Amino acid sequence: MTSSFFFLQAEKDERNRAFYDNLESWSSKKSTQVYVVNQPLGDDRYDYNYENCAVVMSPGRKICLINFSEEGDEFADFVEDFIEDVGSISDKYQYKDAIGRPRKWRNDLVYEVDAGTNYDVKSYIQDSRIEDPAKRRLSELIISLVTGSINDIERATAEVPDNLLDKVKRKIQLFDADQTRFIYKAINKKSIHIQGLSGTGKTELLLHKLKDIYVRNPSSRILLTCHNRILADNLRRRIPEFFNFMKVEQQIEWDSRLWCMHAWGSRSDPNSGTYRYICHYFNIPFYTFGQSSFDEACKEACELIQSRHDGLEYAFDYILIDESQDFPQSFLDLCELVAREYVIVAGDIFQSIFDTKIKPSISPDFLLSKCYRTDPRALMFAHSLGMGLFEEKKLRWLEDDEWQTCGYIVETSADKSFYRLKREPLRRFEDISAAEVPSVSIVEGETLNNEQVAELVLGAIRAISEENPTITPDDIGIILVDSGSQIFALQDTLAQIIPRETGWAVNKAVESKRKIPGRIFISNRNNVKGLEFPFVICVTSNLSRGLAYRNSLYMTLTRSFLRSYLIVSRKQDEKMMGLIRQGLDTINVSGFIETQPPSAEERAEIMTSITQDNVRTSFYDFCEEIFDEIGILPIFRQELRRVIKATAGEDFDRDEIAEIAGFNYKKMLKKDGR
């Protein structure tokens, strides 16, 4: 199995095989990232004639340029050319003010090995060591340039931050080996599948791949698509920002070289959706939501295109699909049919902790199991609480290979009556001391009326502010997990009290539908998809065992990348709460989950419950559930259903429908004078 810690781009042969193999073994054993390259990645301009050498890089260590040949003069030229090119890349991404010119860092951060065939890993470990924290950070910035893992230099300066929040915020981000392979490995098949948990960087990798294709293939036609209209709009806004950040010199030619749109589309605009554009391009019938299911529409489109013999060109050269788990197979087949070169299919193996199948039905070409957004301890607690792992009756259980697919290291007793589940450490959180900073704090109140909840929330904000002097309103998200109309009153109470106490303005995301810079974020569970905050304050009254509720808890708690606060009422099952507190203590202190698996009978019962919960309800009943949550008056419901059917996709997206319903309900109330 290929290591997620070791990336090898240089060619392996008899002269270097032993060194590379031992280096990979050390990298995996120590969970230490190592890159072995023979040129800077991501730009064809940096190419060298001399091939019998390599650059060995590991975060926080000196950069080793190693020669595996006896040709000393050519190696000396390679060293000079490589360092000169790193300086050029530094200029391009404006790193020079942070790291200086190569002559300033070369002696401290680079060393050469002329006789590489006699060099061993033990010597590398010794020779590459750096003690000075500032120089270690400088080394990481240079590695980020060589690997194309470009950081915002204003945030990731060479200075070492002096507080935990800034250490995590300004941690220099480097692609791991799996991510680097995805971006730079040549694709030699028509369909490439990439799977990973939420927070593993799939969308960011798609943007890097999109940039790479756009720059290298100036005459290509490229499509980035996803199911959700809101996500497509967000991606379309992100692309220009990303291209500017990555110093792409070519102009974006929207709807002639590059398309970014959601899946279906509308009859009035051929560029409004992927299926709509394909129908327009091949001059085949287009079916709206009211005329056909999306699955049937895509199947018919495939059949009609395959039956054509008029020599029409492919609609696109490259297609990149985000959130592929939202699509029927027929849409993926349609995309593969109309793409000349290849299709990249990126999906989430754990979109819901109550999916009936965690393992992807198609074995992925790239599996991303490391969640970089969330502290591994917080992710473990969120999974445990969502799945009921601490409770006597579990809500969900995975097979051993499924745990591993989701990034867990599985240890069991001989008879498998006891499980210990842990995750690999991540560089982003290596500065966090488990003993000093818990990943999750449970805050229990006597009752949870609005005023008491507000005081508990303020208490959490005070604690966060005292421990993190550079905190800003953007760093905190307050998420109200419960459903029903009472959360709107609670939101209003918080919006009044928080500014008085903190001086910070509040953003009620239920109304704004977005994250507003400079304001503290307050939302229900329907407006947090894709967002992240250093700190999340999660408010709920009762830890029920409903599957949808537990899934919402999981999604909410993993919005934080530093620490989550869970505010609950003390009026809970004390035995259950005792087990949850004990399980959290084990995670915070020891860094793993301890649990007992359910029996075979219990597993069968669990899967039956999940299957029943996942049975597709009718569109009417689905809307009614959401209307009940929002508190929509019966007189407005029929008209709202018509609006939703006209604007929402065929697959029931709860977040999107809740947003459409809430927005239009307010307009209806205003028009009605209520």
XYZ file of C-alpha atoms in Angstrom:
674
model
C 0.000 0.000 0.000
C 1.349 3.447 -0.949
C 2.233 5.576 2.075
C 0.335 8.821 2.638
C 3.532 10.234 4.184
C 6.000 9.475 1.376
C 5.924 11.064 -2.070
C 8.404 9.890 -4.705
C 8.581 11.770 -7.995
C 12.226 10.979 -8.811
C 12.963 7.745 -10.653
C 13.909 4.724 -8.552
C 16.782 2.528 -9.783
C 19.462 0.194 -8.418
C 21.651 3.062 -7.229
C 19.012 4.706 -5.028
C 16.501 1.929 -4.313
C 17.798 1.012 -0.855
C 17.940 4.638 0.297
C 14.425 5.424 -0.976
C 12.918 2.245 0.500
C 14.482 2.886 3.907
C 13.436 6.521 3.766
C 9.842 5.529 3.042
C 9.900 3.037 5.915
C 11.179 5.700 8.322
C 8.618 8.222 7.029
C 5.692 5.865 7.646
C 6.965 4.635 11.007
C 7.456 8.174 12.334
C 4.353 9.625 10.587
C 6.664 12.191 8.996
C 6.040 13.741 5.600
C 8.878 13.203 3.092
C 9.073 14.349 -0.532
C 11.676 13.101 -3.032
C 11.674 15.090 -6.299
C 14.088 15.952 -9.076
C 12.519 19.293 -10.025
C 10.017 21.822 -8.622
C 6.494 20.490 -9.115
C 3.673 22.168 -10.973
C 5.580 24.025 -13.716
C 7.172 22.461 -16.802
C 9.627 25.361 -17.105
C 11.729 23.881 -14.315
C 13.219 20.829 -16.001
C 16.824 19.608 -15.926
C 18.927 17.419 -18.196
C 20.764 15.828 -15.283
C 18.642 12.948 -13.942
C 20.844 11.027 -11.502
C 20.076 13.212 -8.515
C 17.212 14.058 -6.186
C 15.977 16.595 -3.666
C 14.871 15.139 -0.326
C 12.586 17.349 1.760
C 10.815 16.892 5.088
C 9.026 19.673 7.022
C 11.252 21.313 9.606
C 14.434 19.714 8.219
C 17.211 20.859 5.933
C 16.750 20.269 2.217
C 19.095 17.552 0.953
C 20.349 17.611 -2.666
C 21.824 14.200 -3.328
C 23.893 12.846 -6.218
C 23.619 9.170 -7.203
C 26.198 9.397 -10.007
C 29.910 10.035 -10.316
C 29.353 13.079 -12.556
C 30.263 15.819 -10.074
C 30.235 18.773 -12.510
C 26.702 18.086 -13.722
C 25.504 17.706 -10.139
C 27.046 21.075 -9.236
C 25.141 22.654 -12.149
C 21.938 20.970 -10.982
C 22.372 22.384 -7.466
C 22.862 25.931 -8.760
C 19.953 25.681 -11.223
C 17.579 24.225 -8.633
C 18.305 26.908 -6.023
C 18.026 29.635 -8.642
C 14.629 28.275 -9.712
C 13.356 28.164 -6.116
C 14.312 31.836 -5.873
C 12.340 32.517 -9.052
C 9.252 30.735 -7.657
C 9.669 32.720 -4.442
C 9.510 35.933 -6.474
C 6.401 34.751 -8.303
C 4.422 34.077 -5.119
C 5.872 37.059 -3.215
C 7.653 34.932 -0.617
C 10.895 36.919 -0.835
C 10.056 39.350 1.995
C 9.327 36.387 4.283
C 12.203 34.051 3.396
C 14.767 36.346 1.774
C 16.974 35.670 -1.243
C 18.525 32.184 -1.672
C 21.949 33.397 -0.540
C 20.400 34.205 2.853
C 18.931 30.768 3.519
C 21.079 28.457 1.412
C 23.847 27.793 3.953
C 21.439 27.198 6.845
C 18.750 25.185 5.055
C 20.390 23.310 2.163
C 23.149 20.726 2.122
C 24.619 18.531 -0.612
C 25.569 14.847 -0.704
C 27.979 14.034 -3.535
C 28.198 10.273 -2.911
C 24.541 9.313 -2.653
C 25.056 5.605 -3.244
C 26.830 5.398 0.117
C 24.391 7.632 2.001
C 21.937 6.088 4.463
C 18.781 7.218 6.243
C 20.463 7.371 9.646
C 22.911 9.938 8.249
C 20.045 11.854 6.633
C 18.167 12.082 9.943
C 21.272 13.456 11.645
C 22.455 15.792 8.876
C 19.041 17.325 8.159
C 18.166 18.216 11.764
C 17.300 21.887 12.499
C 17.011 23.080 16.099
C 15.992 26.721 15.562
C 12.126 26.952 15.323
C 12.335 29.990 13.007
C 14.609 28.145 10.583
C 12.373 25.061 10.758
C 9.446 27.241 9.682
C 11.563 28.761 6.913
C 12.315 25.250 5.653
C 8.588 24.497 5.461
C 7.937 27.635 3.418
C 10.616 26.622 0.897
C 9.171 23.091 0.683
C 5.742 24.606 -0.006
C 7.234 26.427 -3.013
C 8.899 23.310 -4.417
C 5.772 21.141 -4.029
C 3.321 23.774 -5.301
C 1.477 23.817 -1.969
C 1.335 27.597 -1.982
C 0.327 29.341 1.262
C -0.997 32.845 1.794
C 2.326 34.466 2.670
C 0.634 37.253 4.642
C -0.766 34.598 6.972
C 2.051 32.022 6.863
C 4.952 34.365 7.607
C 8.376 33.119 8.619
C 7.811 34.369 12.171
C 6.828 31.765 14.771
C 3.444 32.690 16.367
C 3.370 32.997 20.155
C -0.190 31.757 20.844
C -2.090 28.578 20.005
C -4.816 30.121 17.815
C -2.279 31.837 15.557
C -0.069 28.740 15.514
C -2.938 26.698 14.066
C -4.225 29.485 11.787
C -0.762 30.179 10.416
C 0.444 26.606 10.229
C 2.150 26.163 6.886
C -0.045 23.798 4.906
C 1.675 21.154 2.785
C 0.016 18.576 0.546
C 0.422 15.063 1.884
C 1.677 12.327 -0.435
C -1.816 11.236 -1.543
C -2.835 14.796 -2.383
C 0.451 15.475 -4.194
C 0.080 12.290 -6.269
C -3.438 13.314 -7.283
C -2.321 16.752 -8.478
C 0.848 15.747 -10.323
C 0.449 12.109 -11.330
C -0.273 11.626 -15.026
C -3.793 10.372 -15.700
C -3.960 7.457 -18.116
C -7.586 6.338 -17.842
C -10.922 7.856 -18.820
C -12.444 8.098 -15.343
C -10.528 8.893 -12.120
C -12.252 8.485 -8.750
C -11.139 10.338 -5.638
C -12.885 9.610 -2.339
C -12.452 11.080 1.112
C -14.088 12.349 4.260
C -15.415 15.879 4.483
C -12.461 18.125 5.306
C -9.839 16.056 3.470
C -9.323 18.765 0.840
C -11.154 17.279 -2.167
C -12.516 20.595 -3.464
C -9.163 22.343 -2.992
C -7.464 19.545 -4.944
C -10.021 19.866 -7.739
C -9.218 23.589 -7.974
C -5.486 22.795 -8.215
C -6.178 20.185 -10.910
C -8.441 22.634 -12.741
C -5.697 25.284 -12.697
C -3.120 22.763 -13.902
C -5.309 21.657 -16.836
C -6.254 25.238 -17.750
C -2.629 26.408 -17.877
C -1.146 23.344 -19.608
C -3.904 22.960 -22.218
C -4.750 26.438 -23.543
C -7.229 25.217 -26.154
C -9.125 22.806 -23.900
C -12.767 23.023 -22.810
C -13.166 22.294 -19.101
C -16.235 21.767 -16.910
C -16.421 21.845 -13.099
C -19.807 20.626 -11.919
C -21.663 19.614 -8.769
C -25.215 18.780 -7.791
C -26.137 21.785 -5.690
C -26.851 25.182 -7.278
C -25.587 27.072 -4.224
C -22.306 25.128 -4.187
C -21.864 25.731 -7.931
C -22.285 29.485 -7.397
C -19.759 29.359 -4.565
C -17.249 27.451 -6.721
C -17.695 29.917 -9.577
C -16.817 32.750 -7.178
C -13.818 30.852 -5.788
C -12.194 30.054 -9.140
C -11.099 33.648 -10.010
C -9.828 34.170 -6.450
C -7.886 30.899 -6.628
C -6.433 31.668 -10.074
C -5.322 35.099 -8.875
C -3.765 33.585 -5.747
C -1.907 31.005 -7.860
C -0.684 33.740 -10.241
C -2.403 32.309 -13.312
C -1.641 34.745 -16.113
C -4.326 33.539 -18.534
C -7.752 35.185 -18.480
C -10.724 33.036 -17.513
C -12.875 32.536 -20.611
C -16.213 31.703 -19.012
C -18.594 29.526 -21.004
C -16.146 29.118 -23.887
C -13.110 27.483 -22.236
C -14.321 27.040 -18.668
C -17.769 26.204 -17.319
C -18.798 25.962 -13.678
C -22.431 24.970 -13.214
C -24.704 22.653 -11.308
C -26.083 19.446 -12.745
C -29.534 20.067 -14.196
C -30.137 23.575 -15.550
C -33.105 25.408 -17.025
C -34.583 25.467 -20.514
C -34.026 29.210 -20.975
C -30.210 29.124 -20.680
C -27.940 26.425 -22.223
C -25.139 27.413 -19.812
C -27.310 27.038 -16.700
C -26.518 23.370 -16.040
C -24.402 20.435 -17.205
C -27.269 18.275 -18.460
C -28.871 21.338 -20.109
C -25.631 22.230 -21.943
C -25.107 18.650 -23.147
C -28.646 18.567 -24.558
C -28.004 21.895 -26.304
C -24.614 20.802 -27.663
C -25.885 17.534 -29.118
C -29.320 18.921 -30.055
C -31.279 16.314 -28.095
C -34.473 16.781 -26.016
C -34.089 18.460 -22.623
C -36.382 17.384 -19.778
C -37.241 19.619 -16.839
C -37.794 18.522 -13.256
C -41.516 18.203 -13.819
C -41.083 16.052 -16.934
C -38.622 13.380 -15.805
C -36.393 12.167 -13.017
C -32.756 13.216 -13.370
C -31.666 9.591 -13.572
C -34.043 8.822 -16.466
C -33.154 12.069 -18.245
C -29.429 11.236 -18.133
C -30.028 7.657 -19.280
C -32.002 8.834 -22.309
C -29.342 11.436 -23.134
C -26.681 8.705 -23.125
C -28.745 6.519 -25.434
C -29.458 9.347 -27.890
C -25.829 10.486 -28.054
C -24.566 6.933 -28.551
C -27.047 6.387 -31.396
C -25.816 9.442 -33.299
C -23.489 8.969 -36.276
C -23.029 12.555 -37.449
C -19.483 12.962 -36.124
C -20.218 15.593 -33.463
C -17.255 16.551 -31.333
C -17.065 15.930 -27.603
C -18.825 18.592 -25.524
C -15.818 18.996 -23.204
C -12.214 17.878 -23.031
C -12.094 17.533 -19.244
C -14.872 17.245 -16.651
C -14.360 17.581 -12.887
C -17.245 16.474 -10.659
C -17.486 17.536 -7.001
C -19.746 15.848 -4.400
C -20.262 12.876 -6.718
C -22.181 10.961 -4.036
C -25.163 13.200 -4.812
C -25.471 11.874 -8.386
C -26.990 8.785 -9.989
C -24.568 6.602 -11.950
C -26.278 7.681 -15.173
C -24.968 11.244 -14.768
C -21.404 9.997 -14.256
C -21.823 7.806 -17.370
C -23.096 10.796 -19.355
C -20.104 12.917 -18.335
C -17.667 10.166 -19.305
C -19.408 9.835 -22.667
C -19.116 13.534 -23.582
C -15.531 14.158 -22.293
C -12.713 13.762 -24.801
C -9.808 13.214 -22.353
C -10.951 12.215 -18.863
C -13.409 12.763 -16.004
C -12.397 13.291 -12.367
C -15.064 12.144 -9.898
C -14.645 13.407 -6.312
C -16.965 12.114 -3.604
C -17.404 11.855 0.159
C -17.296 8.337 1.616
C -18.910 9.576 4.808
C -21.423 12.203 3.704
C -23.756 10.841 6.360
C -22.683 8.635 9.238
C -25.867 6.695 8.540
C -25.186 5.859 4.919
C -25.872 2.179 4.355
C -22.583 1.788 2.477
C -19.517 3.568 3.817
C -17.065 1.957 1.412
C -17.395 3.437 -2.091
C -19.055 1.151 -4.596
C -16.213 1.895 -7.009
C -12.715 1.320 -5.686
C -11.178 4.806 -5.792
C -7.948 5.674 -7.549
C -7.167 8.082 -4.707
C -8.438 7.630 -1.146
C -8.050 10.615 1.205
C -8.498 9.512 4.806
C -6.921 12.435 6.680
C -9.331 15.188 7.725
C -7.267 18.385 7.796
C -10.062 20.698 8.905
C -10.744 19.214 12.325
C -8.518 18.241 15.253
C -8.468 14.399 15.098
C -9.734 14.238 18.693
C -12.746 16.425 17.851
C -13.468 14.276 14.798
C -13.299 11.108 16.904
C -15.727 12.551 19.458
C -18.107 13.739 16.716
C -18.115 10.267 15.133
C -18.574 8.643 18.554
C -21.467 10.874 19.593
C -23.112 10.608 16.187
C -22.845 6.818 16.087
C -23.558 6.204 19.777
C -20.190 4.478 20.284
C -20.053 5.382 23.981
C -23.596 4.174 24.679
C -24.690 0.643 25.498
C -26.905 0.481 22.388
C -24.974 1.666 19.351
C -26.627 3.622 16.559
C -24.043 2.694 13.905
C -21.136 0.309 13.514
C -18.542 -0.238 10.783
C -16.601 -3.285 9.739
C -12.839 -3.186 10.295
C -12.030 -2.334 6.671
C -14.679 0.405 6.716
C -13.091 1.972 9.803
C -9.771 1.901 7.958
C -11.339 3.424 4.841
C -12.484 6.317 7.054
C -8.949 6.888 8.323
C -8.956 4.905 11.567
C -6.224 2.671 12.919
C -8.031 -0.344 14.383
C -6.768 -2.240 17.434
C -8.867 -5.020 18.943
C -8.688 -7.625 21.660
C -8.053 -11.188 20.510
C -11.766 -12.056 20.548
C -12.778 -8.640 19.119
C -14.902 -7.863 22.165
C -13.053 -4.576 22.693
C -12.017 -1.923 20.145
C -9.525 0.920 20.294
C -9.816 3.335 17.357
C -7.348 6.143 16.703
C -6.255 8.467 13.927
C -2.836 9.492 12.685
C -1.568 12.840 14.018
C -1.707 15.856 11.718
C 0.896 18.599 11.355
C -1.795 21.267 11.603
C -2.485 20.313 15.217
C 0.948 19.239 16.405
C 1.295 22.336 18.631
C -1.780 21.398 20.667
C -1.065 19.737 24.005
C -3.809 17.196 24.716
C -3.473 17.757 28.456
C -3.766 21.563 28.185
C -6.328 22.050 25.421
C -9.304 19.677 25.129
C -10.747 19.216 21.668
C -14.351 19.319 22.924
C -15.832 20.778 26.114
C -19.280 19.739 27.340
C -21.132 22.543 29.144
C -24.270 21.509 31.045
C -26.971 23.946 32.220
C -29.811 23.373 34.665
C -32.425 24.311 32.090
C -32.092 25.786 28.660
C -34.415 28.778 28.449
C -33.192 31.532 26.134
C -31.596 33.737 28.806
C -29.706 30.851 30.415
C -28.483 29.581 27.056
C -27.284 33.075 26.185
C -25.305 33.250 29.438
C -23.709 29.841 28.781
C -22.769 30.961 25.264
C -21.292 34.184 26.639
C -19.328 32.134 29.167
C -17.824 30.081 26.346
C -16.982 33.264 24.387
C -15.293 34.739 27.478
C -13.212 31.583 27.962
C -12.191 31.549 24.289
C -11.256 35.258 24.387
C -9.185 34.923 27.566
C -7.191 31.990 26.178
C -6.777 33.531 22.702
C -5.926 37.242 22.787
C -5.979 37.591 18.972
C -9.525 36.217 18.631
C -11.846 37.957 16.146
C -15.619 37.635 15.555
C -14.884 35.542 12.429
C -13.266 32.849 14.597
C -16.470 31.742 16.369
C -19.525 29.978 14.997
C -22.653 29.451 17.143
C -24.845 26.665 15.786
C -28.312 25.821 17.126
C -28.835 22.139 16.416
C -32.455 21.659 17.504
C -35.327 22.052 15.046
C -38.547 23.980 15.488
C -39.565 27.607 15.738
C -38.044 28.099 19.214
C -34.551 28.415 17.759
C -35.563 31.651 16.007
C -36.407 33.234 19.356
C -33.118 31.953 20.820
C -31.228 33.372 17.866
C -32.835 36.786 18.429
C -31.919 36.702 22.131
C -28.290 35.915 21.309
C -28.249 38.659 18.657
C -29.250 41.194 21.312
C -27.036 40.030 24.195
C -23.748 39.208 22.421
C -23.115 42.729 20.994
C -23.796 44.267 24.412
C -21.297 41.940 26.087
C -18.558 41.710 23.439
C -19.007 44.706 21.158
C -19.141 42.325 18.194
C -21.826 42.529 15.541
C -23.856 39.391 14.878
C -24.665 37.657 11.595
C -27.928 35.686 11.698
C -27.128 33.278 8.873
C -30.708 31.959 8.750
C -31.523 35.354 7.250
C -28.272 36.334 5.484
C -27.544 32.847 4.033
C -23.810 33.575 4.096
C -20.791 34.183 6.272
C -20.257 37.930 6.782
C -16.683 39.045 7.611
C -16.292 40.848 10.939
C -19.452 39.380 12.483
C -19.980 36.482 14.852
C -21.864 33.733 13.035
C -25.163 32.341 14.414
C -27.057 29.685 12.469
C -29.308 26.691 12.622
C -27.942 23.410 11.277
C -29.089 24.115 7.704
C -26.594 26.860 6.827
C -23.200 25.503 7.881
C -22.260 23.173 5.024
C -18.697 23.811 3.885
C -17.957 26.335 6.656
C -15.249 26.114 9.282
C -14.278 28.107 12.364
C -11.476 27.810 14.920
C -14.190 27.557 17.586
C -17.750 26.254 17.392
C -20.375 26.609 20.128
C -23.018 23.947 19.558
C -26.326 24.365 21.435
C -28.877 21.584 21.905
C -31.427 20.833 24.596
C -31.767 17.071 24.503
C -29.377 14.399 23.168
C -32.015 12.325 21.417
C -31.176 9.107 19.570
C -32.822 10.133 16.309
C -30.570 9.344 13.337
C -31.082 12.688 11.570
C -30.418 14.537 14.838
C -27.215 12.603 15.592
C -25.997 13.155 12.037
C -26.574 16.900 12.520
C -24.553 16.789 15.753
C -21.696 15.100 13.897
C -21.777 17.664 11.090
C -21.963 20.582 13.559
C -19.141 19.505 15.859
C -16.771 19.021 12.919
C -17.157 22.646 11.762
C -14.416 23.607 14.255
C -10.724 23.116 13.589
C -9.497 23.905 17.099
C -12.197 23.362 19.729
C -15.936 22.710 19.991
C -18.201 23.557 22.930
C -21.307 21.397 23.348
C -23.969 23.161 25.454
C -26.686 20.775 26.685
C -29.310 20.622 29.410
C -28.566 18.600 32.543
C -31.965 16.964 32.067
C -30.427 14.018 30.228
C -30.120 10.327 30.926
C -27.337 10.550 33.543
C -26.017 7.079 32.762
C -25.706 7.980 29.077
C -24.075 11.336 29.896
C -21.619 9.618 32.244
C -20.532 7.274 29.445
C -20.213 10.194 27.003
C -18.104 12.245 29.428
C -15.891 9.227 30.119
C -15.458 8.573 26.394
C -14.550 12.228 25.764
C -11.989 12.182 28.579
C -10.321 9.140 27.000
C -10.152 10.889 23.609
C -8.859 14.182 25.031
C -6.167 12.594 27.197
C -5.202 9.397 25.354
C -6.112 10.253 21.771
C -8.274 7.220 20.939
C -11.816 5.841 21.137
C -12.481 2.906 23.439
C -15.669 1.005 22.713
C -17.290 -2.399 22.639
C -18.817 -3.591 19.356
C -22.499 -4.545 19.126
C -23.474 -8.190 18.899
C -24.474 -9.761 15.580
C -28.155 -9.372 16.523
C -27.656 -5.717 17.439
C -25.818 -5.070 14.166
C -28.720 -6.503 12.186
C -31.129 -4.294 14.128
C -28.943 -1.228 13.550
C -28.777 -1.797 9.795
C -32.544 -2.351 9.610
C -33.138 0.986 11.363
C -30.723 2.802 9.049
C -32.252 1.246 5.934
C -35.736 2.293 7.034
C -34.515 5.806 7.833
C -32.935 6.113 4.384
C -36.085 5.096 2.500
C -36.994 8.008 0.241
C -40.066 9.786 1.521
C -42.472 11.506 -0.857
C -41.755 15.058 -1.981
C -44.880 16.209 -0.127
C -43.862 14.581 3.169
C -40.276 15.762 2.781
C -41.445 19.379 2.439
C -43.892 18.971 5.317
C -41.065 17.938 7.658
C -39.135 21.072 6.748
C -42.227 23.288 6.997
C -42.878 21.914 10.490
C -39.284 22.684 11.516
C -39.470 26.263 10.246
C -42.998 26.796 11.590
C -44.671 27.688 8.272
C -48.399 28.373 8.490
C -50.592 25.835 6.614
C -52.148 28.531 4.396
C -48.796 29.152 2.670
C -47.617 25.569 2.215
C -49.190 24.678 -1.129
C -47.741 27.760 -2.825
C -44.330 27.123 -1.239
C -44.309 23.569 -2.609
C -44.876 24.961 -6.108
C -41.972 27.403 -5.686
C -39.666 24.645 -4.387
C -40.562 22.271 -7.212
C -39.754 24.993 -9.744
C -36.346 25.854 -8.280
C -34.934 22.803 -6.468
C -33.257 19.759 -7.990
C -34.725 16.278 -8.140
C -32.598 14.813 -5.326
C -34.032 16.164 -2.088
C -31.420 18.528 -0.672
C -32.642 19.476 2.817
C -30.411 22.526 3.164
C -31.367 23.963 -0.211
C -35.104 23.374 0.248
C -35.015 24.847 3.767
C -33.332 27.961 2.378
C -35.810 28.299 -0.492
C -38.753 27.787 1.871
C -37.496 30.222 4.507
C -36.679 32.962 2.004
C -39.985 32.756 0.131
C -42.035 32.369 3.320
C -40.764 35.738 4.558
C -41.737 37.330 1.244
C -45.208 35.787 1.495
C -45.675 36.998 5.082
C -44.606 40.511 4.129
C -46.931 40.547 1.121
C -49.773 39.278 3.337
C -49.097 42.035 5.879
C -48.196 39.658 8.728
